[in-house]
Each structure stands twice: as structure tokens, then as C-alpha cells.
mmCIF file of C-alpha atoms and ligand atoms in Angstrom:
data_model
loop_
_atom_site.group_PDB
_atom_site.id
_atom_site.type_symbol
_atom_site.label_atom_id
_atom_site.label_comp_id
_atom_site.label_asym_id
_atom_site.label_seq_id
_atom_site.Cartn_x
_atom_site.Cartn_y
_atom_site.Cartn_z
ATOM 1 C CA MET A 15 27.619 -6.941 22.468
ATOM 2 C CA SER A 16 25.924 -8.964 25.235
ATOM 3 C CA ILE A 17 26.252 -7.782 28.841
ATOM 4 C CA THR A 18 28.329 -10.866 29.852
ATOM 5 C CA PHE A 19 30.583 -10.083 26.898
ATOM 6 C CA GLN A 20 30.985 -6.409 27.949
ATOM 7 C CA LYS A 21 31.597 -7.344 31.633
ATOM 8 C CA ASP A 22 34.250 -9.882 30.630
ATOM 9 C CA LEU A 23 35.901 -7.332 28.439
ATOM 10 C CA GLU A 24 35.959 -4.784 31.186
ATOM 11 C CA ALA A 25 37.596 -7.228 33.620
ATOM 12 C CA LYS A 26 40.117 -8.748 31.212
ATOM 13 C CA GLY A 27 40.684 -6.023 28.792
ATOM 14 C CA PHE A 28 40.246 -8.103 25.757
ATOM 15 C CA ILE A 29 37.658 -10.331 24.011
ATOM 16 C CA ASP A 30 38.345 -13.732 25.744
ATOM 17 C CA VAL A 31 36.349 -16.279 23.592
ATOM 18 C CA PRO A 32 37.467 -19.702 22.641
ATOM 19 C CA ILE A 33 39.091 -19.662 19.100
ATOM 20 C CA ASP A 34 38.551 -22.612 16.571
ATOM 21 C CA PRO A 35 42.013 -24.186 16.666
ATOM 22 C CA THR A 36 41.788 -24.978 12.864
ATOM 23 C CA VAL A 37 41.535 -21.326 12.050
ATOM 24 C CA ASP A 38 44.570 -19.940 10.281
ATOM 25 C CA LEU A 39 44.868 -16.744 12.373
ATOM 26 C CA VAL A 40 47.133 -14.923 9.845
ATOM 27 C CA GLN A 41 44.823 -15.573 6.905
ATOM 28 C CA GLU A 42 41.760 -14.728 8.926
ATOM 29 C CA ILE A 43 43.279 -11.479 10.111
ATOM 30 C CA LYS A 44 44.078 -10.536 6.421
ATOM 31 C CA ARG A 45 40.619 -11.461 5.297
ATOM 32 C CA LEU A 46 38.871 -9.539 8.084
ATOM 33 C CA LYS A 47 41.060 -6.544 7.480
ATOM 34 C CA HIS A 48 40.018 -6.406 3.846
ATOM 35 C CA GLU A 49 36.281 -7.051 4.672
ATOM 36 C CA LYS A 50 36.193 -4.179 7.201
ATOM 37 C CA ASN A 51 38.396 -1.799 5.385
ATOM 38 C CA ALA A 52 40.699 -1.828 8.398
ATOM 39 C CA VAL A 53 44.344 -0.907 8.658
ATOM 40 C CA ILE A 54 46.678 -2.373 11.225
ATOM 41 C CA LEU A 55 49.236 0.190 12.696
ATOM 42 C CA ALA A 56 51.980 -1.579 14.705
ATOM 43 C CA HIS A 57 54.815 -0.176 16.871
ATOM 44 C CA TYR A 58 58.424 -1.693 16.535
ATOM 45 C CA TYR A 59 57.958 -3.240 20.069
ATOM 46 C CA GLN A 60 55.175 -5.599 19.011
ATOM 47 C CA ASP A 61 55.834 -9.383 18.534
ATOM 48 C CA ALA A 62 57.444 -10.202 15.123
ATOM 49 C CA GLU A 63 54.312 -12.091 14.007
ATOM 50 C CA ILE A 64 52.199 -8.907 14.722
ATOM 51 C CA GLN A 65 54.749 -6.634 12.948
ATOM 52 C CA ASP A 66 54.687 -9.008 9.833
ATOM 53 C CA LEU A 67 50.903 -8.510 9.586
ATOM 54 C CA ALA A 68 50.909 -4.782 9.869
ATOM 55 C CA ASP A 69 50.166 -2.347 7.021
ATOM 56 C CA TYR A 70 52.578 0.101 8.660
ATOM 57 C CA ILE A 71 55.251 -0.331 11.311
ATOM 58 C CA GLY A 72 56.814 2.704 12.879
ATOM 59 C CA ASP A 73 57.816 4.845 15.727
ATOM 60 C CA SER A 74 55.383 7.028 17.610
ATOM 61 C CA LEU A 75 55.788 9.935 15.214
ATOM 62 C CA GLY A 76 55.331 7.767 12.088
ATOM 63 C CA LEU A 77 52.333 6.031 13.553
ATOM 64 C CA SER A 78 50.604 9.396 14.323
ATOM 65 C CA GLN A 79 51.205 10.566 10.838
ATOM 66 C CA GLN A 80 49.694 7.380 9.418
ATOM 67 C CA ALA A 81 46.741 7.656 11.730
ATOM 68 C CA ALA A 82 46.028 11.187 10.705
ATOM 69 C CA LYS A 83 46.097 10.402 6.981
ATOM 70 C CA THR A 84 44.613 6.888 6.710
ATOM 71 C CA ASP A 85 41.364 6.455 4.655
ATOM 72 C CA ALA A 86 40.547 3.057 6.355
ATOM 73 C CA ASP A 87 37.199 2.874 8.317
ATOM 74 C CA VAL A 88 38.832 0.930 11.183
ATOM 75 C CA ILE A 89 42.348 1.515 12.843
ATOM 76 C CA VAL A 90 43.582 -1.450 14.631
ATOM 77 C CA PHE A 91 46.510 -0.250 16.886
ATOM 78 C CA ALA A 92 48.952 -2.919 17.759
ATOM 79 C CA GLY A 93 50.712 -0.827 20.394
ATOM 80 C CA VAL A 94 49.774 0.606 23.769
ATOM 81 C CA HIS A 95 46.798 2.668 25.082
ATOM 82 C CA PHE A 96 48.226 6.128 24.707
ATOM 83 C CA MET A 97 49.153 5.361 20.966
ATOM 84 C CA ALA A 98 45.683 4.300 20.258
ATOM 85 C CA GLU A 99 44.275 7.359 22.024
ATOM 86 C CA THR A 100 46.427 9.604 19.788
ATOM 87 C CA ALA A 101 45.029 7.847 16.799
ATOM 88 C CA LYS A 102 41.506 8.471 18.005
ATOM 89 C CA ILE A 103 42.264 12.054 18.635
ATOM 90 C CA LEU A 104 43.684 12.458 15.023
ATOM 91 C CA SER A 105 40.775 10.460 13.463
ATOM 92 C CA PRO A 106 37.817 10.867 15.732
ATOM 93 C CA THR A 107 35.332 9.624 13.251
ATOM 94 C CA LYS A 108 37.090 6.316 12.713
ATOM 95 C CA LYS A 109 36.748 3.257 14.827
ATOM 96 C CA VAL A 110 40.067 2.795 16.746
ATOM 97 C CA LEU A 111 40.624 -0.673 18.231
ATOM 98 C CA LEU A 112 43.300 -1.868 20.672
ATOM 99 C CA PRO A 113 43.693 -5.640 20.981
ATOM 100 C CA ASP A 114 44.125 -5.327 24.764
ATOM 101 C CA LEU A 115 42.742 -2.344 26.654
ATOM 102 C CA LYS A 116 45.169 -3.048 29.597
ATOM 103 C CA ALA A 117 48.236 -2.445 27.263
ATOM 104 C CA GLY A 118 49.179 0.593 29.257
ATOM 105 C CA CYS A 119 52.552 2.385 29.768
ATOM 106 C CA SER A 120 54.663 2.965 32.994
ATOM 107 C CA LEU A 121 55.847 6.304 31.634
ATOM 108 C CA SER A 122 52.345 7.456 30.987
ATOM 109 C CA ASP A 123 51.281 6.179 34.426
ATOM 110 C CA SER A 124 54.065 8.138 36.097
ATOM 111 C CA CYS A 125 52.240 11.416 35.219
ATOM 112 C CA PRO A 126 48.666 11.616 36.545
ATOM 113 C CA PRO A 127 46.880 14.593 34.830
ATOM 114 C CA HIS A 128 45.486 15.973 38.129
ATOM 115 C CA LEU A 129 48.952 16.241 39.614
ATOM 116 C CA PHE A 130 50.449 17.569 36.429
ATOM 117 C CA ALA A 131 47.712 20.312 36.355
ATOM 118 C CA LYS A 132 48.909 21.494 39.897
ATOM 119 C CA PHE A 133 52.633 21.213 38.695
ATOM 120 C CA LYS A 134 51.642 23.499 35.636
ATOM 121 C CA GLU A 135 50.075 26.112 37.994
ATOM 122 C CA LEU A 136 53.476 26.500 39.742
ATOM 123 C CA TYR A 137 54.948 27.808 36.363
ATOM 124 C CA PRO A 138 52.173 30.036 34.837
ATOM 125 C CA ASP A 139 54.494 31.668 32.243
ATOM 126 C CA HIS A 140 55.906 28.388 30.934
ATOM 127 C CA LEU A 141 54.853 26.591 27.830
ATOM 128 C CA VAL A 142 54.068 22.921 28.166
ATOM 129 C CA ILE A 143 55.593 20.336 25.932
ATOM 130 C CA THR A 144 54.608 16.763 26.595
ATOM 131 C CA TYR A 145 56.062 13.660 25.266
ATOM 132 C CA VAL A 146 53.455 11.572 23.324
ATOM 133 C CA ASN A 147 53.749 8.771 25.862
ATOM 134 C CA CYS A 148 50.997 10.187 28.096
ATOM 135 C CA THR A 149 47.274 10.178 28.444
ATOM 136 C CA ALA A 150 44.872 12.048 26.260
ATOM 137 C CA GLU A 151 44.027 14.171 29.243
ATOM 138 C CA LEU A 152 47.621 15.160 29.710
ATOM 139 C CA LYS A 153 47.912 16.104 26.024
ATOM 140 C CA ALA A 154 44.823 18.240 26.525
ATOM 141 C CA LEU A 155 46.751 20.234 29.244
ATOM 142 C CA SER A 156 49.680 20.721 26.869
ATOM 143 C CA ASP A 157 50.746 23.375 24.272
ATOM 144 C CA ILE A 158 52.680 21.118 22.075
ATOM 145 C CA VAL A 159 53.158 17.262 21.959
ATOM 146 C CA CYS A 160 56.455 15.674 20.935
ATOM 147 C CA THR A 161 58.014 12.320 20.228
ATOM 148 C CA SER A 162 61.557 11.051 20.573
ATOM 149 C CA SER A 163 62.007 11.818 16.817
ATOM 150 C CA ASN A 164 61.325 15.465 17.091
ATOM 151 C CA ALA A 165 61.610 16.619 20.785
ATOM 152 C CA VAL A 166 64.976 18.400 20.277
ATOM 153 C CA GLU A 167 63.699 20.122 17.120
ATOM 154 C CA ILE A 168 60.450 21.233 18.802
ATOM 155 C CA VAL A 169 62.241 22.845 21.601
ATOM 156 C CA GLU A 170 64.627 24.522 19.171
ATOM 157 C CA SER A 171 61.693 25.868 17.167
ATOM 158 C CA LEU A 172 60.662 28.081 20.088
ATOM 159 C CA PRO A 173 62.178 31.431 20.877
ATOM 160 C CA LEU A 174 65.253 31.380 23.212
ATOM 161 C CA GLU A 175 63.389 33.352 25.900
ATOM 162 C CA GLN A 176 60.441 30.986 25.863
ATOM 163 C CA LYS A 177 60.186 29.245 29.414
ATOM 164 C CA ILE A 178 59.273 25.540 28.936
ATOM 165 C CA ILE A 179 57.946 22.757 31.136
ATOM 166 C CA PHE A 180 58.788 19.273 29.665
ATOM 167 C CA GLY A 181 57.096 15.991 30.811
ATOM 168 C CA PRO A 182 56.640 13.295 31.578
ATOM 169 C CA ASP A 183 60.003 11.677 30.775
ATOM 170 C CA ARG A 184 62.840 13.116 32.880
ATOM 171 C CA ASN A 185 65.493 11.083 30.795
ATOM 172 C CA LEU A 186 64.228 12.429 27.431
ATOM 173 C CA GLY A 187 63.923 15.806 29.137
ATOM 174 C CA ASP A 188 67.590 15.728 30.303
ATOM 175 C CA TYR A 189 68.686 14.596 26.899
ATOM 176 C CA VAL A 190 66.810 17.483 25.260
ATOM 177 C CA LYS A 191 68.299 19.958 27.788
ATOM 178 C CA LYS A 192 71.777 18.801 26.873
ATOM 179 C CA LYS A 193 71.221 18.969 23.126
ATOM 180 C CA THR A 194 69.559 22.394 23.053
ATOM 181 C CA GLY A 195 71.317 24.088 25.933
ATOM 182 C CA ARG A 196 67.833 25.122 27.180
ATOM 183 C CA ASP A 197 66.732 25.146 30.847
ATOM 184 C CA LEU A 198 63.625 23.018 30.870
ATOM 185 C CA VAL A 199 61.500 22.399 34.024
ATOM 186 C CA LEU A 200 61.085 18.593 34.113
ATOM 187 C CA TRP A 201 58.406 16.269 35.459
ATOM 188 C CA ASN A 202 60.049 13.318 37.212
ATOM 189 C CA GLY A 203 58.599 10.410 35.174
ATOM 190 C CA ALA A 204 60.448 7.454 33.579
ATOM 191 C CA CYS A 205 59.835 4.251 31.548
ATOM 192 C CA MET A 206 60.381 1.017 33.383
ATOM 193 C CA VAL A 207 61.883 -0.685 30.383
ATOM 194 C CA HIS A 208 64.516 1.996 29.646
ATOM 195 C CA GLU A 209 65.614 2.631 33.216
ATOM 196 C CA ILE A 210 66.915 -0.885 33.962
ATOM 197 C CA PHE A 211 69.871 -1.328 31.543
ATOM 198 C CA SER A 212 72.959 -2.554 33.200
ATOM 199 C CA GLN A 213 76.053 -0.433 32.503
ATOM 200 C CA GLU A 214 78.262 -3.244 33.657
ATOM 201 C CA LYS A 215 76.877 -5.896 31.264
ATOM 202 C CA ILE A 216 76.819 -3.364 28.422
ATOM 203 C CA ASP A 217 80.557 -2.572 29.191
ATOM 204 C CA ALA A 218 81.303 -6.318 29.151
ATOM 205 C CA LEU A 219 79.553 -6.683 25.815
ATOM 206 C CA ARG A 220 81.542 -3.886 24.380
ATOM 207 C CA GLU A 221 84.776 -5.624 25.498
ATOM 208 C CA THR A 222 83.707 -8.818 23.869
ATOM 209 C CA TYR A 223 82.606 -7.070 20.674
ATOM 210 C CA PRO A 224 85.192 -4.213 20.340
ATOM 211 C CA GLY A 225 83.927 -3.236 16.746
ATOM 212 C CA ALA A 226 80.252 -3.086 17.832
ATOM 213 C CA LYS A 227 78.328 0.231 17.881
ATOM 214 C CA PHE A 228 76.322 0.918 20.967
ATOM 215 C CA ILE A 229 72.981 2.545 20.208
ATOM 216 C CA ALA A 230 70.428 3.845 22.597
ATOM 217 C CA HIS A 231 66.871 5.279 22.944
ATOM 218 C CA PRO A 232 66.708 8.739 24.687
ATOM 219 C CA GLU A 233 64.367 7.222 27.314
ATOM 220 C CA CYS A 234 67.563 5.526 28.821
ATOM 221 C CA GLU A 235 69.344 7.088 31.823
ATOM 222 C CA ASP A 236 72.005 9.663 31.316
ATOM 223 C CA HIS A 237 74.958 7.362 32.212
ATOM 224 C CA ILE A 238 73.752 4.950 29.542
ATOM 225 C CA LEU A 239 73.385 7.617 26.948
ATOM 226 C CA ALA A 240 76.817 9.092 27.800
ATOM 227 C CA SER A 241 78.613 6.006 26.202
ATOM 228 C CA ALA A 242 76.353 5.707 23.243
ATOM 229 C CA ASP A 243 77.565 5.990 19.581
ATOM 230 C CA TYR A 244 74.061 6.897 18.489
ATOM 231 C CA ILE A 245 70.971 8.131 20.398
ATOM 232 C CA GLY A 246 67.604 8.211 18.620
ATOM 233 C CA SER A 247 64.044 7.112 18.332
ATOM 234 C CA THR A 248 63.240 3.505 17.363
ATOM 235 C CA SER A 249 63.100 4.488 13.625
ATOM 236 C CA GLY A 250 66.252 6.630 14.024
ATOM 237 C CA MET A 251 68.111 3.558 15.498
ATOM 238 C CA LEU A 252 66.805 1.284 12.726
ATOM 239 C CA LYS A 253 67.959 3.892 10.119
ATOM 240 C CA TYR A 254 71.402 4.100 11.754
ATOM 241 C CA THR A 255 71.964 0.268 11.597
ATOM 242 C CA ILE A 256 71.230 0.389 7.898
ATOM 243 C CA GLU A 257 73.452 3.340 7.136
ATOM 244 C CA ASN A 258 76.355 2.581 9.479
ATOM 245 C CA GLU A 259 78.993 0.218 8.124
ATOM 246 C CA SER A 260 79.568 -1.639 11.364
ATOM 247 C CA ASN A 261 78.517 -5.300 11.535
ATOM 248 C CA THR A 262 77.491 -5.521 15.008
ATOM 249 C CA PHE A 263 75.166 -3.351 17.213
ATOM 250 C CA ILE A 264 74.344 -3.538 20.892
ATOM 251 C CA VAL A 265 70.819 -2.072 21.080
ATOM 252 C CA ALA A 266 69.574 -0.309 24.252
ATOM 253 C CA THR A 267 65.754 -0.204 23.814
ATOM 254 C CA GLU A 268 62.858 -2.690 23.817
ATOM 255 C CA SER A 269 63.933 -5.941 22.094
ATOM 256 C CA GLY A 270 61.011 -5.954 19.534
ATOM 257 C CA ILE A 271 62.845 -3.550 17.286
ATOM 258 C CA LEU A 272 65.456 -6.191 16.573
ATOM 259 C CA HIS A 273 63.064 -7.979 14.232
ATOM 260 C CA GLN A 274 63.131 -5.036 11.835
ATOM 261 C CA MET A 275 66.869 -4.521 12.205
ATOM 262 C CA GLN A 276 67.504 -8.131 11.377
ATOM 263 C CA LYS A 277 65.168 -7.957 8.419
ATOM 264 C CA ALA A 278 66.770 -4.778 7.110
ATOM 265 C CA ASN A 279 70.349 -6.004 7.622
ATOM 266 C CA PRO A 280 70.384 -9.758 7.132
ATOM 267 C CA GLY A 281 74.263 -9.998 7.311
ATOM 268 C CA LYS A 282 74.592 -7.936 10.570
ATOM 269 C CA THR A 283 74.502 -9.004 14.201
ATOM 270 C CA PHE A 284 72.153 -7.365 16.674
ATOM 271 C CA ILE A 285 72.648 -7.819 20.484
ATOM 272 C CA PRO A 286 69.980 -6.585 22.890
ATOM 273 C CA ALA A 287 71.548 -4.549 25.736
ATOM 274 C CA PRO A 288 70.884 -6.534 28.867
ATOM 275 C CA PRO A 289 68.939 -5.262 31.913
ATOM 276 C CA ASN A 290 69.863 -5.319 35.563
ATOM 277 C CA ASN A 291 68.073 -8.683 36.100
ATOM 278 C CA ALA A 292 68.476 -12.205 34.999
ATOM 279 C CA CYS A 293 66.882 -11.654 31.477
ATOM 280 C CA ALA A 294 69.042 -11.440 28.301
ATOM 281 C CA CYS A 295 66.883 -8.636 26.736
ATOM 282 C CA ASN A 296 64.349 -6.147 27.687
ATOM 283 C CA ASP A 297 60.721 -6.582 26.893
ATOM 284 C CA CYS A 298 57.806 -4.218 27.531
ATOM 285 C CA PRO A 299 55.272 -6.057 29.494
ATOM 286 C CA HIS A 300 52.512 -3.677 28.232
ATOM 287 C CA MET A 301 53.418 -3.875 24.610
ATOM 288 C CA LYS A 302 53.666 -7.635 24.893
ATOM 289 C CA LEU A 303 50.065 -7.950 26.150
ATOM 290 C CA ASN A 304 49.006 -7.819 22.575
ATOM 291 C CA THR A 305 48.993 -11.300 20.871
ATOM 292 C CA LEU A 306 47.910 -12.655 17.418
ATOM 293 C CA GLU A 307 44.816 -14.167 19.085
ATOM 294 C CA LYS A 308 43.737 -10.878 20.617
ATOM 295 C CA LEU A 309 44.386 -9.053 17.259
ATOM 296 C CA TYR A 310 42.176 -11.618 15.614
ATOM 297 C CA THR A 311 39.312 -11.316 18.177
ATOM 298 C CA CYS A 312 39.592 -7.585 18.219
ATOM 299 C CA LEU A 313 39.120 -7.424 14.428
ATOM 300 C CA LYS A 314 36.363 -9.938 14.344
ATOM 301 C CA TYR A 315 34.283 -8.407 17.191
ATOM 302 C CA GLU A 316 35.430 -4.836 16.604
ATOM 303 C CA SER A 317 36.330 -4.551 20.186
ATOM 304 C CA PRO A 318 37.864 -3.265 22.467
ATOM 305 C CA GLU A 319 37.329 0.201 21.134
ATOM 306 C CA ILE A 320 38.970 3.401 22.237
ATOM 307 C CA THR A 321 36.434 6.098 23.125
ATOM 308 C CA LEU A 322 37.305 9.528 24.468
ATOM 309 C CA PRO A 323 35.176 12.407 25.804
ATOM 310 C CA GLU A 324 34.632 14.883 22.987
ATOM 311 C CA ASP A 325 36.082 17.826 25.000
ATOM 312 C CA VAL A 326 39.317 15.876 25.641
ATOM 313 C CA ILE A 327 39.531 15.081 21.808
ATOM 314 C CA ASN A 328 38.969 18.783 21.017
ATOM 315 C CA ARG A 329 41.590 20.058 23.603
ATOM 316 C CA ALA A 330 44.163 17.416 22.719
ATOM 317 C CA GLN A 331 43.922 17.914 18.939
ATOM 318 C CA ARG A 332 45.685 21.340 18.910
ATOM 319 C CA PRO A 333 48.950 20.343 20.630
ATOM 320 C CA ILE A 334 49.317 17.237 18.464
ATOM 321 C CA ALA A 335 48.432 19.232 15.338
ATOM 322 C CA ARG A 336 51.231 21.641 16.276
ATOM 323 C CA MET A 337 53.682 18.815 16.562
ATOM 324 C CA LEU A 338 52.690 17.409 13.182
ATOM 325 C CA GLU A 339 52.924 20.868 11.592
ATOM 326 C CA ILE A 340 56.383 21.606 12.872
ATOM 327 C CA SER A 341 57.551 18.099 12.036
ATOM 328 C CA GLU A 342 56.293 18.617 8.510
ATOM 329 C CA LYS A 343 57.935 22.009 8.073
ATOM 330 C CA LEU A 344 61.176 20.366 9.286
ATOM 331 C CA GLY A 345 60.834 17.389 6.877
ATOM 332 C CA LEU A 346 60.629 14.918 9.912
HETATM 333 P P1 13P B 424 59.525 5.759 19.692
HETATM 334 O O1 13P B 424 59.146 4.479 18.819
HETATM 335 O O2 13P B 424 58.732 6.975 19.295
HETATM 336 O O3 13P B 424 60.955 5.932 19.662
HETATM 337 O O4 13P B 424 59.056 5.545 21.241
HETATM 338 C C1 13P B 424 59.547 4.458 22.001
HETATM 339 C C2 13P B 424 58.591 4.176 23.075
HETATM 340 O O5 13P B 424 58.935 3.879 24.156
HETATM 341 C C3 13P B 424 57.285 3.880 22.717
HETATM 342 O O6 13P B 424 56.614 3.469 23.927
HETATM 343 FE FE1 SF4 B 425 55.800 2.760 27.968
HETATM 344 FE FE2 SF4 B 425 58.337 2.086 28.347
HETATM 345 FE FE3 SF4 B 425 56.614 0.329 27.274
HETATM 346 FE FE4 SF4 B 425 57.253 2.484 25.765
HETATM 347 S S1 SF4 B 425 58.589 0.773 26.497
HETATM 348 S S2 SF4 B 425 55.207 1.666 26.086
HETATM 349 S S3 SF4 B 425 57.533 4.040 27.269
HETATM 350 S S4 SF4 B 425 56.615 1.326 29.402
#
């Protein structure tokens, strides 16, 4: 890569080159994927057009499981930075690409590793469980990683007398505390998308649609979760909409998931839970930095690439492997 190209990438976070307007991006992405033996892993919060191109769409646990077992040479991660880092940790010899390096995460940002290291020192006899939405360095400071699909089960798999620090999400931590009855020490972090749902607007929607089920992600605040008919990860929520006989669902998480809900349930109605602002639904600004154009340039130029120091990879591997082992044992 030329120096100007590299500088541009560092400043912008993605390969910003003019694209031939006659190129059929979808066909080209499919061709490049085949040519380079690449796999596209996409989170449910990506735009519908990216989800439709993915080889696998899933929640954080499913995506990690796929990243660990793929035999592709290149992993294109249509998601955010911490997810692509997790894929790199699990498959260090593979090239892991992220369409926009600036696709970060407010929850991950709410827990700087140097401060967490000091926090950890205050509780020397505690085991550290970190939610996967954090940096590779934070994972390297942990004993076990978890996702919203397995956080409750991972805590329950530990002896009752085991003292635990849980971070970085205080809402998921509170939810796990309630479900398990365990007294976790929580880091005070949160996700900007899940903390702004409006109780008032959700209550009004429930009055308008009295038969609707209200489903929420455990990153939401306690008062929102208190009135939910179902609480779970994105894949858990999707499964619930398929298995539950209700025809209408009010969905409190990032609105990208509605695409798969609609595809899986063509006759049912999905209403995004509204936030405390003028918007009708809740988009993650980080997830939405990825576009079809960036996916195309990223595959074509094999950049931006995720790189991590070897010692971080080595230290972060163990807590993620522990999570995958426990999940496999429990059939999650
Ligand atoms: P899951 O898809 O694992 O439920 O996580 C949601 C999320 O916030 C990802 O950033
Ligand atoms: Fe992070 Fe929240 Fe966006 Fe998920 S939805 S990537 S937790 S900011």
C-alpha cells in the first residue's frame, strides 16, 4: 500500500477511493469473496444490504463461534472493532478485515483498560468476567469473557462462594445479578443505544397495540427491562419472535435486527421501541459506519486490517476460550 493510501486510511478509517459507478457492488463483493476465499461475518445491527451478503449473521456469541471454526483465509467482519478483534484473537493466523476501523463501541469506550486494571486491584480475591463488548486489552485482563447469550449461565457455572467483578456493562451486570441472586461488583459502563429508550413512548405503544409482546436486550436500563415480556440477546429475541404466537412485537434494541425478524416472520409486525429523542427507532452510529461501498473496498484492497500485539492475543485467548468451552458444554 502506498504512503498516501496508508495516511488516508489512518485519518478516515477506511479505504476512500472513487468507485466506478457502473460496478455492481453486490456481484463484485461476491466475486472477490470467492476469489480470496473470504467469509463475511455480519452482526444483526448491520444494514439490511450487508446482512443479505453475509455468509453468517448472528449475535456476538454466534459470530465468535464462527470466527473460531472458519476455514476461510480472510474474515471480513461486518460489525464493530471489538468484534473484529475477537475474531483476530480466535483466528490469529487469518487476515481479519473491518470495513471501517472507526466503527467503535460506546460501551467498550466506557471502560479504559488502564482504569479497569486499577479497579481490579481493589478486589484481589475476585474473578473477572468481562462482557465481550470491550477491547482486546480488557479481555486480556479478564478470567472469563461472556456475551448476552451466556452471561447468566457463565456466572451460574461458578461456585457460589466465588467473588466476581463484572464489566463493563452495568445494565447487563444488574440483570445477571437479579437472575442469579449473586452479588457482583460492577463496572459503571453502558451502551449509548440501549440507554435512551423512552418508557413513556413504549407505554403509549403498548396501549395502542395491547396484544403486542415487548422484547428487550439486557443492555437496556432496569426500568425498561422490568416491563419486558422477554429479555435476551439479539439471537434470543429473534428466536422468541419465531416461537411466540403473538403477531406484533415492540423491539427494544438496535433497529438492524428487525430485518431478520421480518424475513423470518413475514406475516408479523415489528415496531422498533422509540428512544428519548425525535427519532422513531434506535440506530448504533458505530455499526452504521459500515456501508456496502466500504465492504467492497475493504475486500478489494484487503484493508483496513485488524492487527494486535502477540502478547495481547495470547492473554486474551484464554478467557474467550473459557467462554466457548462453557457455552459448548451447556449447548449454547
Ligand atoms: P448481542 O448480539 O450479542 O446480543 O449483542 C448486542 C450488542 O450490543 C452488540 O454490540
Ligand atoms: Fe456498542 Fe451499543 Fe453499538 Fe452494541 S449497540 S456496538 S454495545 S454502542
